[in-house]
Amino acid sequence: MVNNLTTNGNKGKIAYFSMEIGLDPGMPTYSGGLGILAGDTIRAAADRRINLVGVSLLYRKGYFYQRLDSAGKQIEEPVIWSTDDFLVEMPQRVNVQIEKRTVQIRCWKYEVKGFSGHVIPVYFLDTDLKENAEQDRQLTDSLYGGDKAYRLCQEIILGIGGVRMLDALRYDGIQKYHMNEGHASLLTVELLDRQLTESSAKKITPKILATVRQKCVFTTHTPVEAGHDKFDMKLVKSILGTHPAFNIPKVVCCDESLNMTYLALSLSDYVNGVAKKHGEVSRNMFAPYVIDSITNGVHAATWVSESFAQLYDEHIPGWREDNFSLRYALGLKSEDVWAAHRAEKLRLLEYINRETNCGMDLDHFTLGFARRATSYKRADLLLDDPDRLVEIADKFGALQVIYAGKAHPNDAKGKELIVHIFEICKKLRGKIKLVYLPNYDIELGQLLTAGVDVWLNTPQPPMEASGTSGMKAALNGVPSFSILDGWWIEGCIENVTGWAIGMEPEKEIAESTRESDADDLYDKLETVVMPTYYQNREQFLSIMLHAIALNGSFFNTHRMMDQYIVKAYSS
Ligand SMILES: *Cc1c(COP(=O)(O)O)cnc(C)c1O
């Protein structure tokens, strides 16, 4: 079976559905972690010669371009990009019904090539056709824009339209439909309908359910309530109509509302969370469903910076094809690693100084924090006691802090968070160099995760399902200093691969408070992290080497993809 998944036939055996996929820095088809993970998954599948095909939506207006005014207020602008620069239009057309209107869908192909030349096609669905009503032409414009009705329409296009499009493209041997988050759950409804037709059954039988389940894999990505789509049943009826699946007692989801997570849970044969801890949290949230975990990774060749790629090419040949070989990084000379790090830090600081005129210094200890601006990620935890932070900076000479991250267009609290950081930034002027860079995207992510000295993450546990930016940092020898949540519970070996902030995860969550987390952060920054950087460079370098060797070699999508093949795709 495993061989079967990786044979050289040109037909997809695994159909991977995701609301967002980040493949090219020039294509604004992703918003953040979920989309980057999807892109890295597909790149790893290409490297591993897996017969996979990707399905997503084409966002003509993209996920927004973020401007920040002088007070830190976020201004969202559509991204103008030219689809034909990246994608090839396919001739196939399929239809879905939306509010009794027929909506025609076309798709655009993007090809991802693995290191050995294996190609994975990704199809972006698009309703901007003159045959469609004006409102339907806009259904694939914006990622996470619009209201509930707009989102439901998009999920009909992705789930139902996506399955039909793969049929039209003649992918007839698909063994698994992988739902990357619940946005794609409606594909199960289409698969049920198909089974009903094929078996000429009048109603959904246990056998039909079993047949569909056997084909479905579901990955859940967040414990945050808002991340699980629910649609009022009235809205569902008016837009999608009724479906016998919605009435099966205890099987599907749906009393007052259609819950996309439950739809996927009840119709998938294999379900997983994205880190060990997240698997556990998800099992508690969704008992009695059986939920496994496969810890996320990143695509090493995509996230290793130029200087480190050169170093690895010289000393660890084959690391791109075989990420596990990064374990040999322990044998690298520390002065070579330091030189590569300084080159990447210089690249980042030159960019920042050019863009912001804030005069960051190559010799000064630099912390990086970049992720979606939203309450539970607590970007401003570091700034809870600005006076204390200044004291610590003064004690060692200097501290520089670099922030970036977009707030979701509807997340008012997330937007306030950015404004708050701007305010403190002004207060600290002349004492600590602190910048918030606008428009965090793939390219800025590459610069930041390779160019800072230490990568900071301070989420409210247990909300961080996995987190992946610290894995990108590790591949570039940048250690993490983070709350023990998500992947860091698995990745942190204290003083060996980085440092933990706050309580051990076994302790009651209630025991750790924002205050105690901030205290611990300041204490450790003052007594461990900064002294190591400024006064014990050999020790700091040893931690950099272990970040690469222990974490870079493991928290990558090659290892992750291998686990999906064994656990999710081969049953
Ligand atoms: C890696 C990445 C993310 C996800 O990082 P997390 O640590 O999971 O928050 C989001 N946005 C961009 C641009 C990235 O490169």
Coordinates of C-alpha atoms and ligand atoms in Angstrom, one line a residue:
M1 CA 0.0 0.0 0.0
V2 CA 2.7 2.4 0.9
N3 CA 4.4 1.6 -2.4
N4 CA 1.2 2.0 -4.1
L5 CA 1.0 5.6 -2.8
T6 CA 4.4 6.5 -4.2
T7 CA 4.4 4.7 -7.6
N8 CA 5.2 6.7 -10.6
G9 CA 1.7 6.8 -12.1
N10 CA 0.5 10.4 -12.8
K11 CA -2.8 10.1 -11.0
G12 CA -3.3 11.3 -7.5
K13 CA -4.1 8.7 -4.9
I14 CA -4.4 11.2 -2.1
A15 CA -6.6 14.3 -2.5
Y16 CA -5.5 17.0 -0.1
F17 CA -8.2 19.7 0.5
S18 CA -7.3 23.0 2.2
M19 CA -9.0 26.4 2.4
E20 CA -5.6 28.0 2.1
I21 CA -2.3 26.8 0.6
G22 CA 0.9 28.9 0.6
L23 CA 3.1 27.9 -2.3
D24 CA 4.7 30.9 -3.7
P25 CA 5.6 34.2 -2.0
G26 CA 3.9 35.9 -5.0
M27 CA 0.6 34.1 -4.6
P28 CA -1.5 35.5 -1.7
T29 CA -3.5 32.3 -1.3
Y30 CA -2.7 31.8 2.4
S31 CA -3.2 33.7 5.6
G32 CA -0.8 32.1 8.0
G33 CA 0.1 28.8 9.7
L34 CA -2.6 26.6 8.2
G35 CA -1.7 27.6 4.6
I36 CA 2.0 27.5 5.1
L37 CA 1.7 24.0 6.6
A38 CA -0.4 23.0 3.5
G39 CA 2.3 24.3 1.2
D40 CA 5.1 22.6 3.1
T41 CA 3.0 19.3 3.1
I42 CA 2.7 19.4 -0.6
R43 CA 6.4 20.2 -1.1
A44 CA 7.3 17.2 1.1
A45 CA 4.9 15.0 -0.8
A46 CA 6.6 16.0 -4.0
D47 CA 10.0 15.2 -2.5
R48 CA 8.7 11.8 -1.3
R49 CA 7.2 11.0 -4.7
I50 CA 3.7 10.6 -3.3
N51 CA 0.8 10.6 -5.7
L52 CA -1.1 13.5 -4.1
V53 CA -3.2 16.2 -5.6
G54 CA -4.0 19.5 -3.9
V55 CA -7.3 21.4 -4.0
S56 CA -8.0 24.9 -2.7
L57 CA -9.6 28.2 -3.8
L58 CA -8.2 30.9 -5.9
Y59 CA -8.3 34.2 -4.1
R60 CA -8.2 37.0 -6.7
K61 CA -8.0 39.7 -4.0
G62 CA -5.7 37.5 -1.8
Y63 CA -5.4 37.5 1.9
F64 CA -4.9 41.2 2.5
Y65 CA -1.9 43.4 2.3
Q66 CA -1.3 44.9 5.7
R67 CA -0.4 48.5 6.2
L68 CA 0.1 49.9 9.7
D69 CA -0.3 53.7 10.3
S70 CA 1.9 55.6 12.7
A71 CA -0.3 54.5 15.7
G72 CA -0.3 50.8 14.7
K73 CA -3.8 50.8 13.2
Q74 CA -4.1 48.1 10.7
I75 CA -5.2 49.0 7.2
E76 CA -6.3 46.1 4.9
E77 CA -5.8 46.4 1.2
P78 CA -6.6 43.9 -1.5
V79 CA -3.5 42.3 -3.0
I80 CA -3.4 42.8 -6.7
W81 CA -1.8 39.9 -8.4
S82 CA -1.8 38.3 -11.8
T83 CA -3.0 34.7 -11.8
D84 CA -1.5 33.8 -15.2
D85 CA 2.0 34.6 -13.9
F86 CA 1.8 31.5 -11.7
L87 CA -1.1 29.3 -12.8
V88 CA -2.5 27.6 -15.9
E89 CA -6.2 27.6 -16.6
M90 CA -7.7 24.2 -17.1
P91 CA -10.6 23.7 -19.6
Q92 CA -12.8 21.6 -17.2
R93 CA -16.0 23.1 -15.7
V94 CA -18.2 21.8 -12.9
N95 CA -21.3 23.1 -11.2
V96 CA -22.6 23.4 -7.7
Q97 CA -26.0 24.6 -6.5
I98 CA -26.1 27.7 -4.3
E99 CA -29.4 29.1 -3.2
K100 CA -30.9 27.2 -6.1
R101 CA -28.6 29.0 -8.5
T102 CA -26.2 27.0 -10.6
V103 CA -22.7 28.2 -10.0
Q104 CA -20.1 27.3 -12.5
I105 CA -16.5 26.6 -11.3
R106 CA -13.2 26.4 -13.2
C107 CA -9.8 25.7 -11.9
W108 CA -6.2 26.8 -12.3
K109 CA -3.2 24.5 -12.0
Y110 CA 0.0 25.1 -10.1
E111 CA 2.8 22.5 -10.2
V112 CA 5.0 21.8 -7.2
K113 CA 8.2 19.9 -8.2
G114 CA 10.1 17.8 -5.7
F115 CA 13.9 17.5 -5.6
S116 CA 13.8 14.4 -7.8
G117 CA 11.4 15.9 -10.3
H118 CA 8.2 14.4 -9.1
V119 CA 5.3 16.8 -9.8
I120 CA 2.3 17.5 -7.6
P121 CA -0.6 19.4 -9.2
V122 CA -2.5 21.8 -7.0
Y123 CA -5.9 23.1 -8.4
F124 CA -7.3 26.4 -7.3
L125 CA -11.1 26.7 -7.8
D126 CA -12.5 29.9 -9.3
T127 CA -16.0 31.1 -9.8
D128 CA -15.2 34.4 -11.6
L129 CA -16.8 33.3 -14.9
K130 CA -19.2 35.5 -17.0
E131 CA -21.8 32.7 -16.9
N132 CA -22.2 33.3 -13.1
A133 CA -24.3 35.9 -11.4
E134 CA -22.3 38.9 -10.2
Q135 CA -22.5 37.9 -6.5
D136 CA -21.3 34.3 -7.3
R137 CA -18.3 35.7 -9.3
Q138 CA -17.0 37.1 -6.1
L139 CA -17.2 34.0 -4.1
T140 CA -13.6 33.0 -4.5
D141 CA -12.2 36.6 -4.1
S142 CA -11.3 36.8 -0.4
L143 CA -9.8 34.4 2.1
Y144 CA -11.6 34.6 5.4
G145 CA -13.5 37.7 4.3
G146 CA -17.2 38.3 4.2
D147 CA -20.0 36.9 6.4
K148 CA -21.2 33.4 7.4
A149 CA -23.2 33.0 4.2
Y150 CA -20.1 33.9 2.1
R151 CA -18.0 31.4 4.0
L152 CA -20.6 28.6 3.6
C153 CA -20.7 29.3 -0.1
Q154 CA -16.9 29.0 -0.2
E155 CA -17.0 25.7 1.7
I156 CA -19.6 24.4 -0.8
I157 CA -17.2 25.3 -3.6
L158 CA -14.2 23.7 -1.9
G159 CA -15.8 20.5 -0.6
I160 CA -18.5 19.7 -3.1
G161 CA -17.1 21.6 -6.1
G162 CA -13.6 20.2 -5.3
V163 CA -14.7 16.6 -5.5
R164 CA -16.6 17.2 -8.7
M165 CA -13.6 19.0 -10.2
L166 CA -11.2 16.0 -9.5
D167 CA -13.8 13.8 -11.2
A168 CA -13.8 16.1 -14.2
L169 CA -10.0 16.1 -14.2
R170 CA -10.3 12.3 -14.3
Y171 CA -8.7 11.5 -11.0
D172 CA -10.6 8.3 -10.6
G173 CA -8.3 6.3 -8.3
I174 CA -8.4 8.5 -5.2
Q175 CA -7.9 6.4 -2.1
K176 CA -8.1 9.1 0.6
Y177 CA -9.6 12.5 0.8
H178 CA -7.6 14.5 3.4
M179 CA -9.5 17.4 5.0
N180 CA -6.9 19.8 6.2
E181 CA -9.2 21.5 8.8
G182 CA -13.0 21.4 8.8
H183 CA -13.5 24.0 6.0
A184 CA -13.5 21.1 3.5
S185 CA -15.9 18.8 5.4
L186 CA -18.7 19.1 2.8
L187 CA -16.7 16.8 0.6
T188 CA -18.1 14.0 2.8
V189 CA -21.6 14.9 1.7
E190 CA -20.6 14.7 -1.9
L191 CA -19.0 11.3 -1.3
L192 CA -22.1 10.1 0.4
D193 CA -24.3 11.2 -2.5
R194 CA -22.0 9.5 -4.9
Q195 CA -22.2 6.2 -2.8
L196 CA -26.0 6.6 -2.8
T197 CA -26.1 6.9 -6.5
E198 CA -23.6 4.1 -7.1
S199 CA -25.4 1.6 -4.8
S200 CA -28.9 2.9 -5.9
A201 CA -29.8 2.9 -2.2
K202 CA -32.7 5.0 -1.1
K203 CA -31.2 6.0 2.2
I204 CA -27.8 6.2 3.9
T205 CA -27.0 2.7 5.2
P206 CA -24.2 1.8 7.7
K207 CA -22.4 0.2 4.7
I208 CA -22.5 3.5 2.8
L209 CA -21.2 5.4 5.8
A210 CA -18.4 2.9 6.3
T211 CA -17.4 3.2 2.6
V212 CA -17.2 6.9 2.8
R213 CA -15.4 6.9 6.2
Q214 CA -12.8 4.5 4.8
K215 CA -11.9 7.2 2.3
C216 CA -11.6 10.2 4.7
V217 CA -8.9 11.6 6.8
F218 CA -9.3 14.7 8.9
T219 CA -6.7 16.9 10.6
T220 CA -8.0 19.4 13.2
H221 CA -5.7 22.4 13.8
T222 CA -6.8 24.4 16.7
P223 CA -8.5 24.2 20.1
V224 CA -9.7 27.8 19.7
E225 CA -13.5 27.8 19.4
A226 CA -13.7 30.4 16.6
G227 CA -11.6 28.1 14.5
H228 CA -14.4 25.5 14.2
D229 CA -17.0 26.6 11.7
K230 CA -20.6 26.3 12.7
F231 CA -23.5 27.4 10.4
D232 CA -27.0 28.0 11.5
M233 CA -29.2 25.2 10.1
K234 CA -31.6 27.8 8.6
L235 CA -28.7 29.3 6.7
V236 CA -27.6 25.9 5.5
K237 CA -31.1 25.0 4.3
S238 CA -31.4 28.2 2.4
I239 CA -28.0 28.0 0.7
L240 CA -27.2 24.3 0.4
G241 CA -30.6 22.8 1.0
T242 CA -31.3 19.7 3.1
H243 CA -29.3 16.5 3.0
P244 CA -30.2 13.1 4.5
A245 CA -26.8 13.1 6.2
F246 CA -27.8 15.9 8.4
N247 CA -30.6 13.8 9.9
I248 CA -28.7 10.7 10.8
P249 CA -28.9 10.5 14.6
K250 CA -25.5 10.6 16.4
V251 CA -23.6 10.3 13.2
V252 CA -23.4 13.8 11.9
C253 CA -23.4 17.0 13.7
C254 CA -26.4 18.9 13.2
D255 CA -29.2 20.0 15.5
E256 CA -29.5 23.8 15.3
S257 CA -26.3 24.2 13.4
L258 CA -24.0 22.4 11.0
N259 CA -20.7 22.0 12.8
M260 CA -18.0 21.3 10.2
T261 CA -15.7 19.8 12.7
Y262 CA -18.2 17.2 13.8
L263 CA -19.2 16.5 10.2
A264 CA -15.5 15.6 9.5
L265 CA -15.0 13.8 12.8
S266 CA -18.0 11.5 12.2
L267 CA -17.2 10.7 8.6
S268 CA -13.4 10.1 8.9
D269 CA -11.6 6.9 9.5
Y270 CA -8.5 8.6 10.8
V271 CA -8.4 11.9 12.7
N272 CA -5.4 13.7 14.1
G273 CA -4.3 16.7 16.0
V274 CA -1.0 18.5 15.1
A275 CA 1.2 17.8 18.2
K276 CA 1.0 15.3 21.0
K277 CA -0.5 17.8 23.4
H278 CA -3.0 19.0 20.8
G279 CA -4.1 15.4 20.2
E280 CA -4.8 15.1 24.0
V281 CA -6.6 18.5 24.1
S282 CA -8.7 17.5 21.0
R283 CA -9.6 14.1 22.5
N284 CA -11.0 16.0 25.5
M285 CA -12.8 18.5 23.4
F286 CA -14.4 15.9 21.1
A287 CA -14.9 12.8 23.2
P288 CA -15.6 10.0 22.4
Y289 CA -13.9 10.4 19.0
V290 CA -10.6 8.6 18.5
I291 CA -8.0 11.3 17.7
D292 CA -4.4 10.5 17.1
S293 CA -1.6 13.1 16.6
I294 CA 1.0 13.8 14.0
T295 CA 3.3 16.6 15.0
N296 CA 3.7 19.3 12.4
G297 CA 6.8 20.1 10.5
V298 CA 8.2 22.6 8.0
H299 CA 9.8 22.0 4.6
A300 CA 13.5 22.3 5.4
A301 CA 14.7 23.3 1.9
T302 CA 12.1 26.1 1.8
W303 CA 13.0 27.5 5.3
V304 CA 16.8 27.1 5.5
S305 CA 18.4 30.4 4.7
E306 CA 21.1 30.9 2.0
S307 CA 24.0 31.0 4.4
F308 CA 22.9 27.8 6.2
A309 CA 22.1 26.1 3.0
Q310 CA 25.7 26.7 1.9
L311 CA 27.1 25.4 5.1
Y312 CA 24.9 22.3 5.0
D313 CA 25.7 21.7 1.3
E314 CA 29.4 21.7 2.2
H315 CA 29.2 19.5 5.3
I316 CA 25.9 17.5 5.2
P317 CA 25.5 16.8 1.5
G318 CA 22.0 15.4 0.7
W319 CA 20.3 17.2 3.6
R320 CA 17.5 18.5 1.2
E321 CA 16.5 15.0 0.2
D322 CA 17.0 13.6 3.6
N323 CA 16.2 16.1 6.3
F324 CA 17.1 13.5 9.0
S325 CA 20.7 13.9 8.1
L326 CA 20.6 17.4 9.7
R327 CA 21.4 15.4 12.9
Y328 CA 25.1 15.6 11.7
A329 CA 24.9 19.4 12.4
L330 CA 26.4 18.5 15.8
G331 CA 29.7 18.0 13.9
L332 CA 29.7 21.5 12.4
K333 CA 32.3 23.9 13.6
S334 CA 30.8 26.5 15.8
E335 CA 32.7 29.4 14.2
D336 CA 31.2 28.4 10.8
V337 CA 27.7 28.4 12.4
W338 CA 28.3 31.7 14.0
A339 CA 29.5 33.2 10.7
A340 CA 26.4 31.9 8.9
H341 CA 24.2 33.3 11.6
R342 CA 25.8 36.7 11.5
A343 CA 25.3 36.8 7.7
E344 CA 21.6 36.1 8.1
K345 CA 21.3 38.6 11.0
L346 CA 23.0 41.2 8.9
R347 CA 20.6 40.6 6.0
L348 CA 17.6 41.0 8.4
L349 CA 18.9 44.1 10.2
E350 CA 19.9 45.8 6.9
Y351 CA 16.3 45.3 5.7
I352 CA 14.9 46.6 9.0
N353 CA 17.2 49.6 9.1
R354 CA 16.4 50.5 5.5
E355 CA 12.6 50.2 6.0
T356 CA 12.3 51.7 9.5
N357 CA 15.5 53.7 10.1
C358 CA 15.7 52.3 13.6
G359 CA 19.5 51.6 13.6
M360 CA 19.5 48.0 14.8
D361 CA 23.0 46.8 15.7
L362 CA 24.5 43.4 14.6
D363 CA 26.2 42.9 18.0
H364 CA 23.1 43.4 20.1
F365 CA 21.0 40.5 21.3
T366 CA 17.8 40.3 19.2
L367 CA 14.5 38.7 20.0
G368 CA 12.0 37.9 17.2
F369 CA 8.2 37.4 17.6
A370 CA 6.0 37.0 14.5
R371 CA 2.6 35.4 14.3
R372 CA -1.0 36.2 13.8
A373 CA -2.0 39.1 16.1
T374 CA -4.7 37.5 18.2
S375 CA -5.4 37.5 22.0
Y376 CA -4.3 34.0 22.9
K377 CA -0.9 34.4 21.3
R378 CA -0.2 37.2 23.8
A379 CA 2.4 39.0 21.6
D380 CA 2.7 41.7 24.3
L381 CA 3.5 39.4 27.2
L382 CA 7.1 40.5 26.9
L383 CA 6.0 44.1 27.4
D384 CA 3.8 43.6 30.4
D385 CA 6.4 45.3 32.6
P386 CA 8.4 47.7 30.4
D387 CA 10.5 49.1 33.2
R388 CA 11.7 45.6 34.1
L389 CA 12.5 45.0 30.5
V390 CA 14.6 48.2 30.3
E391 CA 16.4 47.2 33.5
I392 CA 17.3 43.8 32.0
A393 CA 18.4 45.5 28.7
D394 CA 20.6 48.0 30.6
K395 CA 22.2 45.3 32.7
F396 CA 23.6 43.6 29.5
G397 CA 24.0 46.7 27.4
A398 CA 21.3 46.3 24.8
L399 CA 18.2 44.4 23.7
Q400 CA 16.5 44.6 20.3
V401 CA 13.0 43.2 19.6
I402 CA 11.4 42.6 16.2
Y403 CA 7.6 42.0 15.9
A404 CA 5.4 41.2 12.9
G405 CA 2.0 39.7 12.3
K406 CA -1.4 40.4 10.7
A407 CA -4.6 40.5 12.7
H408 CA -7.6 38.8 11.1
P409 CA -9.8 41.5 9.5
N410 CA -12.7 40.7 12.0
D411 CA -10.5 40.3 15.1
A412 CA -10.8 43.7 16.9
K413 CA -8.8 42.5 19.9
G414 CA -6.0 41.4 17.7
K415 CA -5.9 44.8 16.1
E416 CA -5.8 46.4 19.5
L417 CA -2.8 44.3 20.3
I418 CA -0.8 45.8 17.5
V419 CA -1.8 49.3 18.6
H420 CA -0.7 48.4 22.2
I421 CA 2.7 47.2 21.0
F422 CA 3.1 50.5 19.1
E423 CA 2.4 52.5 22.2
I424 CA 4.9 50.7 24.3
C425 CA 7.4 50.9 21.4
K426 CA 7.1 54.7 21.7
K427 CA 7.5 54.6 25.4
L428 CA 10.7 52.6 25.1
R429 CA 12.3 54.8 22.4
G430 CA 15.9 55.4 23.2
K431 CA 16.0 52.5 25.7
I432 CA 15.1 49.4 23.7
K433 CA 15.0 49.2 20.0
L434 CA 11.7 47.7 19.2
V435 CA 10.0 47.5 15.8
Y436 CA 6.7 46.1 14.4
L437 CA 7.2 45.2 10.8
P438 CA 4.1 45.3 8.5
N439 CA 2.8 42.6 6.2
Y440 CA 4.2 39.4 7.6
D441 CA 4.4 36.9 4.8
I442 CA 6.5 34.0 3.5
E443 CA 9.5 36.2 2.6
L444 CA 9.5 38.2 5.8
G445 CA 9.1 34.9 7.7
Q446 CA 12.2 33.5 6.0
L447 CA 14.2 36.7 6.9
L448 CA 13.0 36.8 10.5
T449 CA 13.3 33.2 11.5
A450 CA 16.8 33.0 10.2
G451 CA 18.0 36.5 11.3
V452 CA 17.1 36.9 15.0
D453 CA 19.2 35.5 17.9
V454 CA 16.3 33.9 19.7
W455 CA 12.7 33.1 18.7
L456 CA 10.1 34.0 21.2
N457 CA 6.6 32.5 21.6
T458 CA 4.3 33.2 24.5
P459 CA 0.8 31.7 23.8
Q460 CA -1.8 31.1 26.5
P461 CA -1.7 27.3 27.0
P462 CA -3.3 25.0 25.8
M463 CA -4.3 27.2 22.8
E464 CA -1.3 26.8 20.6
A465 CA -2.1 23.6 18.6
S466 CA 1.5 23.3 17.2
G467 CA 3.2 26.5 16.0
T468 CA 5.7 26.1 13.2
S469 CA 7.8 29.3 13.0
G470 CA 10.0 28.0 15.9
M471 CA 10.8 25.0 13.7
K472 CA 11.9 27.3 10.9
A473 CA 14.1 29.1 13.3
A474 CA 15.6 25.8 14.6
L475 CA 16.6 24.9 11.0
N476 CA 18.6 28.1 11.0
G477 CA 20.3 27.5 14.3
V478 CA 18.0 29.9 16.1
P479 CA 16.9 28.5 19.5
S480 CA 13.4 29.1 20.9
F481 CA 12.4 30.7 24.2
S482 CA 8.8 29.7 24.5
I483 CA 5.9 28.7 26.7
L484 CA 5.6 25.0 26.9
D485 CA 2.7 24.4 24.6
G486 CA 2.2 22.9 21.1
W487 CA 5.3 21.6 19.5
W488 CA 7.6 23.1 22.0
I489 CA 6.6 20.6 24.7
E490 CA 8.3 18.0 22.4
G491 CA 11.1 20.2 21.1
C492 CA 12.3 21.9 24.3
I493 CA 15.3 20.4 26.1
E494 CA 16.2 23.0 28.6
N495 CA 19.5 24.7 27.9
V496 CA 20.1 22.2 25.1
T497 CA 17.7 23.2 22.3
G498 CA 16.4 26.4 23.9
W499 CA 14.4 27.5 27.0
A500 CA 10.9 27.1 28.4
I501 CA 8.8 29.8 29.9
G502 CA 6.3 29.2 32.7
M503 CA 4.8 26.1 34.2
E504 CA 5.5 22.5 33.2
P505 CA 2.5 21.4 31.1
E506 CA 1.7 18.6 33.6
K507 CA 0.8 21.2 36.2
E508 CA -2.7 22.5 36.3
I509 CA -3.2 25.2 33.7
A510 CA -5.0 27.2 36.3
E511 CA -1.8 27.5 38.3
S512 CA -0.1 29.5 35.6
T513 CA -1.3 33.0 35.2
R514 CA -0.3 35.8 32.8
E515 CA 1.6 37.4 35.7
S516 CA 3.5 34.2 36.6
D517 CA 4.4 33.6 32.9
A518 CA 5.6 37.2 32.5
D519 CA 7.7 36.9 35.7
D520 CA 9.2 33.7 34.5
L521 CA 10.0 35.2 31.1
Y522 CA 11.8 38.2 32.7
D523 CA 13.7 36.0 35.2
K524 CA 15.0 33.6 32.7
L525 CA 15.8 36.3 30.1
E526 CA 17.9 38.0 32.8
T527 CA 19.5 35.1 34.5
V528 CA 19.9 32.5 31.6
V529 CA 19.2 33.6 28.1
M530 CA 21.0 37.0 27.9
P531 CA 23.9 35.9 30.1
T532 CA 24.4 32.9 27.8
Y533 CA 24.4 35.1 24.7
Y534 CA 26.6 37.8 26.0
Q535 CA 28.9 36.0 28.4
N536 CA 29.0 32.4 27.4
R537 CA 29.1 32.3 23.6
E538 CA 30.4 28.7 23.4
Q539 CA 27.3 27.5 25.3
F540 CA 25.1 29.7 23.1
L541 CA 26.6 28.1 20.0
S542 CA 26.2 24.6 21.5
I543 CA 22.5 25.4 21.8
M544 CA 22.3 26.6 18.2
L545 CA 23.9 23.4 17.0
H546 CA 21.5 21.3 19.1
A547 CA 18.5 23.3 17.7
I548 CA 19.5 22.2 14.2
A549 CA 20.6 18.6 15.0
L550 CA 17.8 17.7 17.4
N551 CA 14.9 19.8 16.2
G552 CA 15.7 20.7 12.6
S553 CA 16.2 17.0 11.8
F554 CA 12.9 16.0 13.3
F555 CA 10.3 18.9 13.1
N556 CA 10.2 18.8 9.3
T557 CA 7.6 17.8 6.8
H558 CA 9.6 14.8 5.5
R559 CA 9.2 13.1 8.9
M560 CA 5.6 14.4 9.1
M561 CA 4.7 13.1 5.6
D562 CA 6.2 9.7 6.4
Q563 CA 3.9 9.5 9.5
Y564 CA 0.8 10.5 7.4
I565 CA 1.6 7.7 5.0
V566 CA 2.0 5.1 7.7
K567 CA -0.8 6.3 10.0
A568 CA -3.4 8.1 7.9
Y569 CA -3.1 7.0 4.3
S570 CA -2.3 3.3 4.4
S571 CA -5.4 1.8 6.0
Ligands
LIG1 C1 5.4 30.0 9.5 C2 4.5 31.1 9.3 C3 3.3 31.2 10.0 C4 2.9 30.2 11.1 O1 3.8 30.3 12.2 P1 3.3 29.9 13.7 O2 4.5 29.8 14.5 O3 2.5 28.6 13.6 O4 2.4 31.0 14.1 C5 2.4 32.2 9.8 N1 2.7 33.1 8.8 C6 3.8 33.1 8.1 C7 4.1 34.1 7.1 C8 4.8 32.1 8.3 O5 5.9 32.0 7.6

